[in-house]
mmCIF file of C-alpha atoms in Angstrom:
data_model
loop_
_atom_site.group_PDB
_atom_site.id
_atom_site.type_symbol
_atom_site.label_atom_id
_atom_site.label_comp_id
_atom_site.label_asym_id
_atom_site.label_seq_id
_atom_site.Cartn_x
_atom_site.Cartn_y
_atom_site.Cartn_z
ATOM 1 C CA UNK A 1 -93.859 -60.887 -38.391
ATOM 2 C CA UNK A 2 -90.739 -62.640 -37.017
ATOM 3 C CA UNK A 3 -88.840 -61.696 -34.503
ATOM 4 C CA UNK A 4 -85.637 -60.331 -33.882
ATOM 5 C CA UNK A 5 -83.757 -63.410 -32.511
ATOM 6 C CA UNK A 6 -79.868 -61.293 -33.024
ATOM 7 C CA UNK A 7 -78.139 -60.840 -29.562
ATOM 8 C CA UNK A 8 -78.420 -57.228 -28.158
ATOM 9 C CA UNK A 9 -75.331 -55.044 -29.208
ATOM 10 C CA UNK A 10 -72.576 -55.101 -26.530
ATOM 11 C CA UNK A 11 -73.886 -58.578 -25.072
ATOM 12 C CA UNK A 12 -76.821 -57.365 -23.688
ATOM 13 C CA UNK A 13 -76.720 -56.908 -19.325
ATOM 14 C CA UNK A 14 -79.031 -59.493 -17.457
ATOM 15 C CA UNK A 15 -81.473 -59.620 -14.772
ATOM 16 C CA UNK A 16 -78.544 -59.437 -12.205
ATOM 17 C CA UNK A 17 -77.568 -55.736 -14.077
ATOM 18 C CA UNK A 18 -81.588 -54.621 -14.267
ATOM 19 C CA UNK A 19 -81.780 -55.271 -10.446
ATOM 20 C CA UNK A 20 -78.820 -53.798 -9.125
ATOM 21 C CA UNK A 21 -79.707 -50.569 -11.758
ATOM 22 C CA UNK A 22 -82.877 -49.830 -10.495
ATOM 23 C CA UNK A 23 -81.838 -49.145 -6.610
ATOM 24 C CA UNK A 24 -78.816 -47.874 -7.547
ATOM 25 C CA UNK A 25 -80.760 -45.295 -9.767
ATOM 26 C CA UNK A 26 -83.408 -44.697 -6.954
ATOM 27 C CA UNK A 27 -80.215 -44.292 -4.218
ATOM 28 C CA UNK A 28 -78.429 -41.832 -6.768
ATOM 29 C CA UNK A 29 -81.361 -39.642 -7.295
ATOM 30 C CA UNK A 30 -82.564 -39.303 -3.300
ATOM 31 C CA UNK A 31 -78.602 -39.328 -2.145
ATOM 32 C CA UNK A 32 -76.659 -37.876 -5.285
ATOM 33 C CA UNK A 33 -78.768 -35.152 -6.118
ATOM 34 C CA UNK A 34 -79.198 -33.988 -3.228
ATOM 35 C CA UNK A 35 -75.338 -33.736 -2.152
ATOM 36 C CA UNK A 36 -74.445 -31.867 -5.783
ATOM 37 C CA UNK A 37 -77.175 -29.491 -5.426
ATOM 38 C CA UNK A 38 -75.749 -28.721 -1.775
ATOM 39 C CA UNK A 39 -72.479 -28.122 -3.890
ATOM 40 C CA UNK A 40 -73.409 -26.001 -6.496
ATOM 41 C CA UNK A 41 -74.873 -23.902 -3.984
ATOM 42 C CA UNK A 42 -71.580 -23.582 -1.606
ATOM 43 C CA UNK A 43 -69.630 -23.095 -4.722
ATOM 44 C CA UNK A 44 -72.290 -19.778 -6.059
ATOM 45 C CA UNK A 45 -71.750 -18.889 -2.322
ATOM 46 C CA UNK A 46 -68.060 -19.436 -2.818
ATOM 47 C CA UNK A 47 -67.686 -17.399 -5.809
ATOM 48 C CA UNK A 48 -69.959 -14.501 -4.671
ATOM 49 C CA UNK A 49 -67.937 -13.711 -1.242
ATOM 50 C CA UNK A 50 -64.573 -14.383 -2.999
ATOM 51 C CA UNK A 51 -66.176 -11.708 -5.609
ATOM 52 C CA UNK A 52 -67.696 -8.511 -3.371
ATOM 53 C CA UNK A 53 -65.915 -9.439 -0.220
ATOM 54 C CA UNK A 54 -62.472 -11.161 0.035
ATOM 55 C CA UNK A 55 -61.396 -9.869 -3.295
ATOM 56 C CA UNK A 56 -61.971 -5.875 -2.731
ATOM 57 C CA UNK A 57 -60.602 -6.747 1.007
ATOM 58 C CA UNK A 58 -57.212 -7.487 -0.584
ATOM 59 C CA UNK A 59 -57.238 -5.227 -3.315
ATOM 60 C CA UNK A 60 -58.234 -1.974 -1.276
ATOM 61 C CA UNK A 61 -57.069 -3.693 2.395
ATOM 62 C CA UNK A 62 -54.687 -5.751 2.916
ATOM 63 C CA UNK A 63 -52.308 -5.378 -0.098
ATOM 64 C CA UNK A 64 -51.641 -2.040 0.474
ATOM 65 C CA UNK A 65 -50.993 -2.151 4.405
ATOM 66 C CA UNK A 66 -48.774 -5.483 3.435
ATOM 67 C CA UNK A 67 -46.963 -3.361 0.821
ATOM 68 C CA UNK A 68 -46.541 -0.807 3.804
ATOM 69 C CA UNK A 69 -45.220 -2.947 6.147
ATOM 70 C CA UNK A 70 -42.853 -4.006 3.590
ATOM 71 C CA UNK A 71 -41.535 -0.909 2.937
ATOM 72 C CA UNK A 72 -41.521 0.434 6.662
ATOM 73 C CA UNK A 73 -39.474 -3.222 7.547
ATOM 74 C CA UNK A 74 -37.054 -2.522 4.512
ATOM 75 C CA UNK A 75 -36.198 0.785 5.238
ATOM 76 C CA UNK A 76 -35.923 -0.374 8.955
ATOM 77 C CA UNK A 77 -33.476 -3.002 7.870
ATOM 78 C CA UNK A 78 -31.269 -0.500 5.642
ATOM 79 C CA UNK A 79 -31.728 1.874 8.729
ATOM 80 C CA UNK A 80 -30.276 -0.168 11.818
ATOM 81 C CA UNK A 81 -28.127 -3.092 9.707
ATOM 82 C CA UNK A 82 -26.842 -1.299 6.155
ATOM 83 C CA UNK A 83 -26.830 2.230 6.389
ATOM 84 C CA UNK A 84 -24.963 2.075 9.895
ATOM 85 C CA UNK A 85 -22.366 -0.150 8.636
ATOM 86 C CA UNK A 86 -21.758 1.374 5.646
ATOM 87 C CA UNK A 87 -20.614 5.001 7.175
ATOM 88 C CA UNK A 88 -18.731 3.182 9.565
ATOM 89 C CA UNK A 89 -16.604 1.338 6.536
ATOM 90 C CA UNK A 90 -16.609 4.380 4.267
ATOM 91 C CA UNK A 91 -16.097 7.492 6.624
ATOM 92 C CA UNK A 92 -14.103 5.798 9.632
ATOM 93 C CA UNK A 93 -12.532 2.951 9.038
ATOM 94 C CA UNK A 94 -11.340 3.610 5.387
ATOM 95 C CA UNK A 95 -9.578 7.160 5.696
ATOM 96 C CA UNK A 96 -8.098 5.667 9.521
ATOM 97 C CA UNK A 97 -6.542 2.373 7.072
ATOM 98 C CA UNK A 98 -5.442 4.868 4.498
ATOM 99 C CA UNK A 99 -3.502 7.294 7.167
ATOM 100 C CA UNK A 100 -1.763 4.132 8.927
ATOM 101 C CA UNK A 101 -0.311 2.630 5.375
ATOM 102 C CA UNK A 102 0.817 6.111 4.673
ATOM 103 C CA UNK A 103 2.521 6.380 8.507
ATOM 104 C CA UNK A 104 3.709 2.805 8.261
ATOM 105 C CA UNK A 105 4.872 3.566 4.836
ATOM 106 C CA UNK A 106 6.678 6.617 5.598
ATOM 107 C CA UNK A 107 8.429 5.240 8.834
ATOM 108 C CA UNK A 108 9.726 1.956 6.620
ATOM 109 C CA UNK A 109 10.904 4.161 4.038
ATOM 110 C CA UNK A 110 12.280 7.161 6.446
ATOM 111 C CA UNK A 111 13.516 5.264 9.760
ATOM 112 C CA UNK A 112 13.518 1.226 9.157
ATOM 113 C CA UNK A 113 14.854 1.013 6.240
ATOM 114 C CA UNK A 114 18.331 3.290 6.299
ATOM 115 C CA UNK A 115 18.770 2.072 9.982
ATOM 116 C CA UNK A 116 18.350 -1.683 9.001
ATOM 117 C CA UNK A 117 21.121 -0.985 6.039
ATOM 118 C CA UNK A 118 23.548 0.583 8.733
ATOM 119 C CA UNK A 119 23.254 -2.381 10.954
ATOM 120 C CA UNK A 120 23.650 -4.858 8.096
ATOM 121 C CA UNK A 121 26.807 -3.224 6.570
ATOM 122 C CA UNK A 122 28.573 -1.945 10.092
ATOM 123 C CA UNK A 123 27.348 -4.667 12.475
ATOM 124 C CA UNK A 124 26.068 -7.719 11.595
ATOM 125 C CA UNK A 125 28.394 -8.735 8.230
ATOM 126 C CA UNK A 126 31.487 -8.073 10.459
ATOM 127 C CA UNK A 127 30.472 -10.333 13.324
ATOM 128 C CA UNK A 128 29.631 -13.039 11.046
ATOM 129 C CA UNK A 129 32.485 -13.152 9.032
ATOM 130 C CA UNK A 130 34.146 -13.241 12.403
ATOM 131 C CA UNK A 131 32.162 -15.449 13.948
ATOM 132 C CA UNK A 132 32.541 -17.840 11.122
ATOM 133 C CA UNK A 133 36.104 -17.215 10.758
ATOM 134 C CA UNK A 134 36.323 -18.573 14.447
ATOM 135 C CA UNK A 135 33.717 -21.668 13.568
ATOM 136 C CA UNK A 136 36.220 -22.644 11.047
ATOM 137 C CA UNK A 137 39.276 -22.732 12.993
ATOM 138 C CA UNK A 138 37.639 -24.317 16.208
ATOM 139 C CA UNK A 139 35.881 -27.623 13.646
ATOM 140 C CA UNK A 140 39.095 -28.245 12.618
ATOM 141 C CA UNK A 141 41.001 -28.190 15.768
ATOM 142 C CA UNK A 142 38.703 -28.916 18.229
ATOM 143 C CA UNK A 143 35.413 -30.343 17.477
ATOM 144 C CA UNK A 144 36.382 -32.950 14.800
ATOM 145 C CA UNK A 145 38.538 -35.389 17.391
ATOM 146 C CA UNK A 146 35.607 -34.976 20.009
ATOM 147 C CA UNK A 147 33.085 -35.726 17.568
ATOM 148 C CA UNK A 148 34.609 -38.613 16.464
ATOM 149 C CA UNK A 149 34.761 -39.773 20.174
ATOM 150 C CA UNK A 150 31.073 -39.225 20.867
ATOM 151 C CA UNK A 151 30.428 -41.283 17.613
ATOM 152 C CA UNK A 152 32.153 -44.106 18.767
ATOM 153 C CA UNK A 153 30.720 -43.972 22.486
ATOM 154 C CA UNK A 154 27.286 -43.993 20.841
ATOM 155 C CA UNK A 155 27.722 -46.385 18.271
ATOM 156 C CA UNK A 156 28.953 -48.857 21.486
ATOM 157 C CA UNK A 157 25.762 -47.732 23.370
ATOM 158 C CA UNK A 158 23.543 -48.032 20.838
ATOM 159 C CA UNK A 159 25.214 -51.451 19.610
ATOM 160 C CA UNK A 160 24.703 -52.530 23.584
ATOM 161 C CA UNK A 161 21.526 -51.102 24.314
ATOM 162 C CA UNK A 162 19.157 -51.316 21.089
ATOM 163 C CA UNK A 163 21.172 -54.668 18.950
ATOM 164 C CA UNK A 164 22.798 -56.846 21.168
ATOM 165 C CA UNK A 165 20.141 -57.775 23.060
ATOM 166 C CA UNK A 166 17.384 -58.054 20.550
ATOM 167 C CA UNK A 167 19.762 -60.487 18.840
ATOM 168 C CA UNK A 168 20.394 -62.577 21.347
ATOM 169 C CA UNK A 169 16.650 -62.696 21.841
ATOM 170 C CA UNK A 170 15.736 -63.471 18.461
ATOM 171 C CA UNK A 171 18.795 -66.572 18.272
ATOM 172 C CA UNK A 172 18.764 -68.023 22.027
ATOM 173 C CA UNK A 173 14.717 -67.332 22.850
ATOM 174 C CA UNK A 174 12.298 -66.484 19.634
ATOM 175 C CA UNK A 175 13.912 -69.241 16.662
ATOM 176 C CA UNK A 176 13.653 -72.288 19.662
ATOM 177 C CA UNK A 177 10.314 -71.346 20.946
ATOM 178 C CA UNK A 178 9.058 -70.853 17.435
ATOM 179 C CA UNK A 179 10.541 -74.497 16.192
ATOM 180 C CA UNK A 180 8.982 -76.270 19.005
ATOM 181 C CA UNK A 181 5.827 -74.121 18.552
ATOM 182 C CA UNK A 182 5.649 -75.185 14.913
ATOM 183 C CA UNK A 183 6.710 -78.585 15.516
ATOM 184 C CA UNK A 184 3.632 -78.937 17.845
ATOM 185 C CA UNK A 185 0.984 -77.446 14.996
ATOM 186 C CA UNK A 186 2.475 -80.307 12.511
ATOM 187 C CA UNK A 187 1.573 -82.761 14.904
ATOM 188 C CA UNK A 188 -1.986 -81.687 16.121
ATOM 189 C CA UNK A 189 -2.490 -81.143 12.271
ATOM 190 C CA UNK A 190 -1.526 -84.548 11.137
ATOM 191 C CA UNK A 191 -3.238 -86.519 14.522
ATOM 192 C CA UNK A 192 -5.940 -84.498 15.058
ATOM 193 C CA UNK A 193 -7.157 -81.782 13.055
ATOM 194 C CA UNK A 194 -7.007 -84.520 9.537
ATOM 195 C CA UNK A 195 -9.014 -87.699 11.523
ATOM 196 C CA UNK A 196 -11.379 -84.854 12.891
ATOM 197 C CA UNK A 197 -11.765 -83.110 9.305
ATOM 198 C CA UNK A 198 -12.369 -86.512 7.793
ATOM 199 C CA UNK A 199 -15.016 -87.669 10.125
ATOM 200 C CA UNK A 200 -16.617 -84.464 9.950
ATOM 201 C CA UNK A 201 -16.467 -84.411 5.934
ATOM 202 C CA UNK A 202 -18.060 -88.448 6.178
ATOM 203 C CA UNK A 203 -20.773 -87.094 8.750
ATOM 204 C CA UNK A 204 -22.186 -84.385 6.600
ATOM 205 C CA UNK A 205 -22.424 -86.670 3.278
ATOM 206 C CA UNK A 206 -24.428 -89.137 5.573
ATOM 207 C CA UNK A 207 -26.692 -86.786 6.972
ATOM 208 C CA UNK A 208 -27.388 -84.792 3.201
ATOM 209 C CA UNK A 209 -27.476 -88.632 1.554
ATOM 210 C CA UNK A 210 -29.875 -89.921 4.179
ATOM 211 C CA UNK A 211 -31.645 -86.820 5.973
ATOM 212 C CA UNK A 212 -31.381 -83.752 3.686
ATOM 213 C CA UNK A 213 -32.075 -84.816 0.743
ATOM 214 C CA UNK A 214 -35.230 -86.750 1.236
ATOM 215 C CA UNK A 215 -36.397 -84.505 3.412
ATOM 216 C CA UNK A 216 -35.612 -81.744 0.925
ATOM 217 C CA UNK A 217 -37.569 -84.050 -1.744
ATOM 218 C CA UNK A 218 -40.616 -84.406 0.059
ATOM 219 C CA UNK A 219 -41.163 -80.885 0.731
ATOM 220 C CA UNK A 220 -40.510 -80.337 -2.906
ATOM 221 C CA UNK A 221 -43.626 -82.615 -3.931
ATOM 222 C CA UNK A 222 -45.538 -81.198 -0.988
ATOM 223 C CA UNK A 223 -45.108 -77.780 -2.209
ATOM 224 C CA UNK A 224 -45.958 -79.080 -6.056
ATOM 225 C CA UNK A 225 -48.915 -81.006 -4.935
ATOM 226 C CA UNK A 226 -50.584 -77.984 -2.840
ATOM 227 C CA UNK A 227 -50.213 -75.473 -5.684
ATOM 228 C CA UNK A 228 -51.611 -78.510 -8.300
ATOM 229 C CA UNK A 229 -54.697 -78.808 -6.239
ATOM 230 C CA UNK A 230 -55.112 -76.303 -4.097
ATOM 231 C CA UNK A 231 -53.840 -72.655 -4.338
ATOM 232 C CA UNK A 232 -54.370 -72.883 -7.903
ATOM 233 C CA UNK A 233 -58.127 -74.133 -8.212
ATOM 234 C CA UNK A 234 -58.701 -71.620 -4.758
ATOM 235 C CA UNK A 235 -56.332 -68.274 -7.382
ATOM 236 C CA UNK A 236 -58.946 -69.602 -10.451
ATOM 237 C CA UNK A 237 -61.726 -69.196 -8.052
ATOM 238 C CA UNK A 238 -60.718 -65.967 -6.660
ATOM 239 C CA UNK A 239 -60.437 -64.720 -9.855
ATOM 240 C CA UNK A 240 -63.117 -65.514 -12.033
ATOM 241 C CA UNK A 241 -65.290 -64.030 -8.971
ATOM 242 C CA UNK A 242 -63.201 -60.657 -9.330
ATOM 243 C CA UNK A 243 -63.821 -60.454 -13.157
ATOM 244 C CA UNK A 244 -67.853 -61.568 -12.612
ATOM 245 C CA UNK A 245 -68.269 -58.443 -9.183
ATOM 246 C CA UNK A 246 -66.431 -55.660 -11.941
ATOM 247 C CA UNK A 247 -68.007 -57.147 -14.690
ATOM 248 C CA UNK A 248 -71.692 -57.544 -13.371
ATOM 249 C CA UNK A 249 -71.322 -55.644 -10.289
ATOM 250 C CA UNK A 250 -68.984 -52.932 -10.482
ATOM 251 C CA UNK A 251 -68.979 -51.937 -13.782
ATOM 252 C CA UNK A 252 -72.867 -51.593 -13.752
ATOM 253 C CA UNK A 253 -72.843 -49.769 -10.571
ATOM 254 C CA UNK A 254 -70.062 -47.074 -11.603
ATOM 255 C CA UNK A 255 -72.101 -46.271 -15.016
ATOM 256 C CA UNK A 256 -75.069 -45.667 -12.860
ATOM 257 C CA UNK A 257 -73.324 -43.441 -10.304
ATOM 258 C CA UNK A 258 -71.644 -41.611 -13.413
ATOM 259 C CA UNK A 259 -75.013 -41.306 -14.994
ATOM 260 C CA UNK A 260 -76.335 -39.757 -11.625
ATOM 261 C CA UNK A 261 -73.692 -37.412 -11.215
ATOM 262 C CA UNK A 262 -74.345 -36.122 -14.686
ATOM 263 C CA UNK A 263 -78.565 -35.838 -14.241
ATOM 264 C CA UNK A 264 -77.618 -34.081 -10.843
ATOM 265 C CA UNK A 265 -75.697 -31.522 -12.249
ATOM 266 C CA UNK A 266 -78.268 -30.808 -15.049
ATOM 267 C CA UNK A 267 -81.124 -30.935 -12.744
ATOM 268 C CA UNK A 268 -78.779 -28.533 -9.985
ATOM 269 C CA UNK A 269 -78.206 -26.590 -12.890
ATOM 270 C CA UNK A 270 -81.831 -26.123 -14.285
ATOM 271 C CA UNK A 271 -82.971 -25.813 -10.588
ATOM 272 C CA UNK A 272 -80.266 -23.016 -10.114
ATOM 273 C CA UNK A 273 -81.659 -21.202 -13.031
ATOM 274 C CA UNK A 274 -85.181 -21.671 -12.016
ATOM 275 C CA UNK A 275 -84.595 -20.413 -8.685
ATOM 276 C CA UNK A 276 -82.855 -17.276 -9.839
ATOM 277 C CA UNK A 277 -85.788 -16.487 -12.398
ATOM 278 C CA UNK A 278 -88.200 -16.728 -9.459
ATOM 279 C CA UNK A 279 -85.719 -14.697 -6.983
ATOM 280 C CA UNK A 280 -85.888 -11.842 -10.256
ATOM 281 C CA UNK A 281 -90.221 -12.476 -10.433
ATOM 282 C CA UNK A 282 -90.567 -12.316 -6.895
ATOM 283 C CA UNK A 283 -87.794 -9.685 -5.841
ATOM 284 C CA UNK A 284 -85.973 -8.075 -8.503
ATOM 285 C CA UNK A 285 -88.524 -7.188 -10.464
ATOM 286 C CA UNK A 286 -90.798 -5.739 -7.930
ATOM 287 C CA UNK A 287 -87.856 -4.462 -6.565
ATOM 288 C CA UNK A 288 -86.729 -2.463 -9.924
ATOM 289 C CA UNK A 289 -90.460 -1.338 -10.464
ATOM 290 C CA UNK A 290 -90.986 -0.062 -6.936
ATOM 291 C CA UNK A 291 -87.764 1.656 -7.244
ATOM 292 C CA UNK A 292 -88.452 3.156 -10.920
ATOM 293 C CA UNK A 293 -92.447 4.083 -10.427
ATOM 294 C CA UNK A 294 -93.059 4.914 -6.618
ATOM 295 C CA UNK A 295 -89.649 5.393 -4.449
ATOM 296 C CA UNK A 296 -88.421 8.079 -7.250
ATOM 297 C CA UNK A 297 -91.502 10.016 -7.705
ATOM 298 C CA UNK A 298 -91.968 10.103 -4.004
ATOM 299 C CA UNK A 299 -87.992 11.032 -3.808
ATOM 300 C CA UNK A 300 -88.700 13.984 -6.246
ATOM 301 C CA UNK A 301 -91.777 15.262 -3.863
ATOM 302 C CA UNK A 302 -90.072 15.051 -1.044
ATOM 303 C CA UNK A 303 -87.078 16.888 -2.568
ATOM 304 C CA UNK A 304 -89.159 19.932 -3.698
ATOM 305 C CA UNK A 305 -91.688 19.960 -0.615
ATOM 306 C CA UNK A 306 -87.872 20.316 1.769
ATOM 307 C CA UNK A 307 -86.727 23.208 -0.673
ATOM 308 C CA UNK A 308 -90.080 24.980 -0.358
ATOM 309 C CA UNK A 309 -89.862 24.780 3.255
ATOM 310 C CA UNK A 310 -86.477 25.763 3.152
ATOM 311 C CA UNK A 311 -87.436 28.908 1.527
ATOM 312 C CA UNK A 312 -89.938 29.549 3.333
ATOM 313 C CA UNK A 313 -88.039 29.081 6.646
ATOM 314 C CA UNK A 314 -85.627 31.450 5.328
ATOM 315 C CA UNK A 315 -88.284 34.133 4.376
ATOM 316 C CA UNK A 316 -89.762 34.057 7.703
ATOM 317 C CA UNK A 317 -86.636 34.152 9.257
ATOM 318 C CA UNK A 318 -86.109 37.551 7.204
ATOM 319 C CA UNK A 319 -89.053 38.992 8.302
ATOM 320 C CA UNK A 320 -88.524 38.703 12.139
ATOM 321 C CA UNK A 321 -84.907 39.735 12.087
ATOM 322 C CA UNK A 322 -86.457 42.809 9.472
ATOM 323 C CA UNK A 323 -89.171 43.025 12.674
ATOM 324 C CA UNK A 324 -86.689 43.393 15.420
ATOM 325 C CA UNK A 325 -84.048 44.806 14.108
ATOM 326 C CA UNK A 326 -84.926 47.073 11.551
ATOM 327 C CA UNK A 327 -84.571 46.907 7.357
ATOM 328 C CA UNK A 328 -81.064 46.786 5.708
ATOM 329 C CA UNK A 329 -79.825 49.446 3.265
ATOM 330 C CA UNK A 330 -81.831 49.364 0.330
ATOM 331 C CA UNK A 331 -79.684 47.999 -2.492
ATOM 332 C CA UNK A 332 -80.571 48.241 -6.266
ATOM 333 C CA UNK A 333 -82.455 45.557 -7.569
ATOM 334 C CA UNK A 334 -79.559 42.915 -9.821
ATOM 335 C CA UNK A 335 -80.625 42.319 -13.135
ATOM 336 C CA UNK A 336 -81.932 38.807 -14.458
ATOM 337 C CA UNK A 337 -79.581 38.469 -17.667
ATOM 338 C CA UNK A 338 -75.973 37.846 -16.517
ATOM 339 C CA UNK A 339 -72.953 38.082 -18.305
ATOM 340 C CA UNK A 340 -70.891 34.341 -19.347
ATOM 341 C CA UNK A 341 -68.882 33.049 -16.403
ATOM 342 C CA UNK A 342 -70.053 36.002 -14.120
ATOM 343 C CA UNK A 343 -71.856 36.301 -11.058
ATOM 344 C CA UNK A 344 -72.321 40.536 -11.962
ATOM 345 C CA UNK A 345 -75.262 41.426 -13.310
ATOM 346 C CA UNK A 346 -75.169 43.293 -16.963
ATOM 347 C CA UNK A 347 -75.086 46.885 -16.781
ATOM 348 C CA UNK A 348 -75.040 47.364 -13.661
ATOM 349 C CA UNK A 349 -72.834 49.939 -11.560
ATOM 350 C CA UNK A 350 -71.739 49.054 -8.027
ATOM 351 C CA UNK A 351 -73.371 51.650 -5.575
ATOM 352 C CA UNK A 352 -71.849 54.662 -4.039
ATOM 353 C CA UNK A 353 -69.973 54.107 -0.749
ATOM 354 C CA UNK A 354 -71.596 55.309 2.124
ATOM 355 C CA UNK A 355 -69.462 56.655 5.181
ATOM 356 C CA UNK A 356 -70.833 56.183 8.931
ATOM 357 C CA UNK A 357 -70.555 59.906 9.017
ATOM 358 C CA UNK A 358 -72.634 60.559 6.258
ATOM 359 C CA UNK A 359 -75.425 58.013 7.085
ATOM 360 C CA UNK A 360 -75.803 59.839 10.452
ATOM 361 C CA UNK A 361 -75.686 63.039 9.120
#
């Protein structure tokens, strides 16, 4: 028979992938499992407090004294900041705002008002028609010449203090100084500044022909000739060992650890199982059949042993307070068969009242 000689499907893995598997395997199963048994077991716990204890805590605890304390701090709030307030505005300060517009109101309309009319119509329009009556005559004969004057005198002053000078400034001082100032700038600019600029100009062409440039050049080719054959072959390097550790290390590894995780949970969950059918054999069970065939038949016993001591206690107790003190009245017998939703006995009569008189008689 010949053999198979096709390639495995997917490329098949290698000796390098078999013997990083193996301990990888052995570490996940003594490390993983473990660690996610551990889990499973906090998270039952987990569930199971968050279940019977924190959960009927809040519900029959804390929620209700947090909806208390809500309340009580509302109703403290409305109390000292709202409800305070809110009398003030509505039984204080709006009728005290209503009867001052209506005071204010009625004093404008009763008091400021007519007396304000008066004044305007028998004081004030007279003395200002003759006040301007006497403004008229005194601009035209009076104040016009002397205002005329005093706008001369000022126009002189002003002429001498704030023109005159400034101008003669400006011609005799600024316009020479500035010509000579600007007569010296041509000539530094022509004589010195232009030789300095040109020398300068010639002195950086040199030194970018000569210096610059070449070095500029060589650092170029440096820089091409270190990439070429060396940062390049060392980046290929690099990376062909990154793609060979994820492809034969990494790779491998993570599908093992995945693998793990999954067996762990299956065996954590099988083992959980397990142990909870053993807790039920060992406890539970027992536990329910103890409960069903001994604790409630002895329950039961006990229960009617107490009641027929009880009676008994109670009889006795009859008989030595019947000893000391004597037997009560005799009262007729009840009968057995009582009437629906009655403690009276059928056909019977209540018994004749007996006075102290009588039973002494």
């Amino acid at each position: 028979m010949e053999t198979d000689k096709r390639p495995p499907v997917g490329g098949g893995d290698g000796c390098l992938v078999g013997v990083i598997r193996i301990p990888v395997k052995i570490v996940a199963v003594l490390v993983v499992l473990p660690v996610r048994v551990a889990w499973e077991l906090l998270v039952a716990l987990g569930r199971a407090v968050h279940r019977h204890v924190l959960g009927p805590l809040w519900a029959h605890v804390l929620e209700p004294v947090f909806r208390g304390l809500g309340w009580l701090l509302a109703t403290l709030f409305k109390l000292v900041l709202v409800w305070p307030w809110v009398g003030l505005w509505r039984y204080v300060i709006t009728p005290v705002g209503r009867g001052l517009a209506w005071l204010v109101r009625g004093a404008y309309d009763r008091l400021f008002a007519p007396a304000g009319r008066l004044l305007s119509t028998y004081v004030l329009l007279p003395l200002g028609r003759a006040l301007a009556w006497v403004g008229r005559g005194g601009l035209r004969y009076l104040l016009a010449p002397l205002a005329k004057g005093v706008t001369w005198v000022a126009w002189v002053l002003g002429m001498a203090l704030f023109v005159w000078p400034w101008v003669g400034l400006w011609r005799y001082v600024l316009v020479p100084v500035g010509r000579g100032i600007g007569w010296l700038a041509v000539a530094v600019y022509r004589y010195v500044l232009t030789p300095l600029g040109h020398g300068l100009v010639w002195l950086a062409v040199a030194l970018y022909r000569y210096l610059l440039r070449p070095v500029g050049l060589g650092l170029v080719r440096l820089a091409v000739a270190l990439y070429r054959y060396l940062l390049r072959p060392v980046g290929l390097g690099i990376a062909w060992l990154a793609h060979g550790l994820h492809r034969y290390v990494l790779t491998p590894v993570g599908q093992v650890l995945v693998w793990a995780w999954h067996v762990s949970g299956r065996i954590a969950a099988a083992l959980w199982r397990g142990l909870s059918w053993v807790c039920w054999v060992l406890v539970g069970w027992p536990a329910s059949r103890v409960y069903r065939y001994v604790l409630t038949p002895v329950g039961h016993a006990v229960r009617d042993v107490w009641r027929t001591a009880r009676a008994a206690v109670r009889e006795a107790r009859a008989e030595v307070r019947r000893a000391l003190f004597g037997a009560p009245p005799v009262e007729p017998a009840r009968s057995r068969a009582r009437t629906l939703g009655s403690t009276t006995a059928a056909g019977n009569t209540p018994a004749p009242e007996i006075s102290l008189h009588e039973r002494q008689g």
